[in-house]
C-alpha positions as MATLAB code, in Angstrom:
seq = 'XXXXXXXXXXXXXXXXXXXXXXXXXXXXXXXXXXXXXXXXXXXXXXXXXXXXXXXXXXXXXXXXXXXXXXXXXXXXXXXXXXXXXXXXXXXXXXXXXXXXXXXXXXXXXXXXXXXXXXXXXXXXXXXXXXXXXXXXXXXXXXXXXXXXXXXXXXXXXXXXXXXXXXXXXXXXXXXXXXXXXXXXXXXXXXXXXXXXXXXXXXXXXXXXXXXXXXXXXXX';
ca = [
      83.576  100.155  122.478;
      80.631   97.338  123.114;
      79.310   95.504  121.047;
      75.838   96.468  119.928;
      73.115   96.637  117.462;
      72.262   98.516  114.244;
      69.828  101.623  114.788;
      66.360  100.574  115.262;
      63.808  101.992  112.077;
      66.953  103.116  110.223;
      66.033  102.889  106.622;
      69.348  101.642  104.421;
      69.272  103.251  101.174;
      70.075  102.306   98.005;
      74.106  103.270   97.231;
      74.849  104.004   93.535;
      77.949  104.417   91.828;
      78.753  104.287   88.096;
      79.559  101.061   88.135;
      77.426   99.387   90.387;
      74.345   99.819   92.745;
      73.888   98.435   96.378;
      70.633   97.541   96.924;
      69.189   96.120  100.419;
      69.187   92.165   99.650;
      65.758   90.851   99.131;
      64.426   87.447   97.592;
      63.896   89.238   94.219;
      67.625   89.037   93.658;
      67.619   85.182   94.222;
      67.774   84.270   90.681;
      70.718   86.436   89.546;
      72.636   85.143   92.758;
      72.390   81.739   91.805;
      73.936   82.305   88.441;
      76.470   84.142   89.871;
      77.576   81.696   92.499;
      78.008   78.799   90.305;
      80.015   80.669   87.727;
      83.979   79.584   88.035;
      84.393   79.055   91.707;
      87.813   78.430   92.349;
      88.734   81.907   93.833;
      86.437   80.538   96.619;
      89.086   78.255   98.560;
      88.943   80.627  101.550;
      85.800   82.082  101.464;
      82.082   80.616  102.082;
      79.880   81.297   98.846;
      76.507   79.506   98.383;
      75.483   77.238   95.731;
      72.438   78.024   93.540;
      70.389   75.327   95.347;
      70.908   77.123   98.685;
      70.334   80.807   97.532;
      67.072   81.219   99.173;
      67.960   80.037  102.435;
      71.013   82.173  102.417;
      68.772   85.142  101.658;
      66.834   83.935  104.444;
      69.431   83.909  106.811;
      71.014   87.268  105.783;
      67.631   88.855  106.276;
      67.076   87.114  109.776;
      70.532   88.911  110.722;
      69.266   92.084  109.549;
      65.533   91.466  111.457;
      67.945   91.233  114.455;
      69.928   94.379  113.181;
      73.048   92.460  113.727;
      73.958   92.712  109.768;
      73.083   94.706  107.091;
      73.397   92.887  103.667;
      73.383   94.415  100.095;
      73.309   92.987   96.806;
      75.653   94.007   94.306;
      74.010   95.095   91.163;
      76.152   95.586   87.937;
      74.668   98.705   86.407;
      75.787   97.377   82.982;
      73.889   94.220   82.771;
      71.084   94.788   85.778;
      71.883   91.840   87.421;
      72.921   90.783   91.024;
      76.594   89.745   90.451;
      77.388   89.198   94.267;
      76.575   90.114   98.091;
      78.312   92.465  100.931;
      77.322   93.403  104.077;
      77.843   96.014  107.224;
      78.131   93.872  110.514;
      79.892   93.733  113.960;
      78.773   97.222  114.681;
      80.050   98.874  117.635;
      78.691  101.892  120.059;
      80.611  104.501  122.410;
      80.492  103.002  125.997;
      77.523  105.343  126.916;
      75.696  103.707  123.847;
      74.615  107.059  122.077;
      76.555  106.564  118.873;
      78.214  104.319  116.666;
      81.995  104.049  116.484;
      82.974  101.110  114.492;
      81.735   98.673  111.741;
      83.126   95.882  110.010;
      82.358   95.038  106.158;
      82.445   91.717  104.806;
      80.694   88.851  104.005;
      81.447   89.888  100.357;
      81.704   87.742   97.545;
      81.502   88.185   93.965;
      80.605   86.005   90.901;
      83.898   85.111   88.738;
      82.563   87.608   85.729;
      82.548   90.560   88.164;
      86.113   90.184   89.541;
      88.704   92.130   88.499;
      86.510   94.863   86.862;
      86.404   97.731   89.388;
      83.100   96.435   90.888;
      84.491   95.471   94.277;
      86.588   98.598   94.441;
      83.265  100.964   94.022;
      81.546   98.528   96.615;
      83.893   99.403   99.075;
      84.302  103.664   98.134;
      80.248  103.522   98.502;
      80.072  101.551  101.844;
      83.054  103.531  103.298;
      81.452  107.051  102.383;
      78.012  105.990  104.029;
      79.832  104.824  107.236;
      82.015  107.533  107.540;
      79.756  110.517  106.013;
      76.082  109.159  106.843;
      76.580  106.878  109.714;
      79.175  108.711  111.757;
      81.828  106.086  112.568;
      85.542  106.347  113.558;
      86.831  103.266  112.236;
      85.905  100.537  109.706;
      87.322   97.096  109.832;
      88.121   94.559  106.724;
      89.211   90.911  107.888;
      90.061   88.185  106.151;
      91.803   84.610  106.528;
      95.417   85.226  106.880;
      96.601   82.726  104.297;
      93.928   84.549  101.865;
      96.560   86.673   99.643;
      94.426   87.515   97.083;
      91.958   89.071   99.712;
      94.506   90.590  101.424;
      95.852   92.405   98.382;
      92.456   93.618   97.650;
      92.025   95.013  100.936;
      95.150   96.596  100.533;
      94.329   97.691   97.661;
      91.450   99.895   98.843;
      93.757  101.744  101.556;
      93.159   99.757  104.620;
      95.879   99.565  106.912;
      96.970   96.082  108.062;
      97.500   95.776  112.062;
      98.267   92.351  112.382;
      97.291   88.699  112.596;
      94.654   87.395  115.218;
      95.836   84.071  115.980;
      92.936   81.419  115.793;
      90.729   84.004  115.763;
      87.387   83.173  113.689;
      85.778   80.262  112.181;
      87.842   78.718  109.200;
      85.956   78.964  106.046;
      88.045   76.441  104.339;
      86.763   72.885  102.989;
      87.710   70.383  104.934;
      88.329   72.731  108.170;
      84.794   72.808  109.485;
      84.524   73.288  113.034;
      88.327   74.531  112.983;
      89.596   78.493  113.840;
      91.543   80.286  111.486;
      94.085   82.885  111.848;
      92.676   86.290  110.563;
      94.237   89.567  109.296;
      93.143   92.508  110.286;
      92.844   95.693  108.598;
      91.112   99.314  109.182;
      90.273  102.630  107.882;
      89.897  105.544  110.262;
      87.947  108.493  109.731;
      90.763  110.964  109.504;
      92.611  108.963  107.012;
      89.279  108.801  104.853;
      89.559  111.875  102.566;
      92.634  110.780  101.518;
      91.660  106.783  100.940;
      88.827  108.563   99.138;
      90.681  110.523   96.919;
      92.851  107.529   95.933;
      90.062  105.190   95.289;
      87.992  107.788   93.243;
      91.496  108.344   90.935;
      91.846  104.520   90.767;
      88.364  104.125   89.318;
      88.597  106.970   86.923;
      91.924  105.529   85.713;
      90.283  102.273   85.240;
      87.340  103.762   83.649;
      89.412  105.582   81.060;
      91.602  102.139   80.441;
      88.165  100.415   79.446;
      86.928  103.372   77.250;
      90.280  103.416   75.618;
      90.541  100.004   74.672;
      86.881   99.803   73.375;
      87.862  102.701   71.168;
];
């Protein structure tokens, strides 16, 4: 498979679930994201997350990537509050050798504000992105990667049903403060199209159980 760009002229849709709505990222999300990124930042040790006064530049950068068809950034909107609470993206798309079809894509560049973590939002984001990639884009593989030292992120990736394939040594740029210019070891995971029906059922069950538990506690 060869490196490629996303399809020209494709209108990326809003993806909506019970907990979240994924909207194509725009400057209209800036105020919400500025608040979200300045909540407790203690979970961002291995992840680069913008700060409030850099949000406009951050969005500009993501939109430039989208214009070049290298990246498809989404704002993660909490349906309960109507506020954007984080960002996620499709990127690193690959096509078949003849260039006729999409074969693989990575889901990443994801961050959520602290108050949005641990609520099932990340799980439903992945469910929506996986479903669109497999059912609409027609990919046969989805990649997910993270710093090999980031055990929290690795647990979350494993929790959505991805298969661990190994660690690529000194593979990509470190996001750890003080390691600027250094390369990190990257843990790589994947889900294949033939695995997706089973993974989708598991994710749907997991979300339903979480929602039932939430409703039970609120009674």
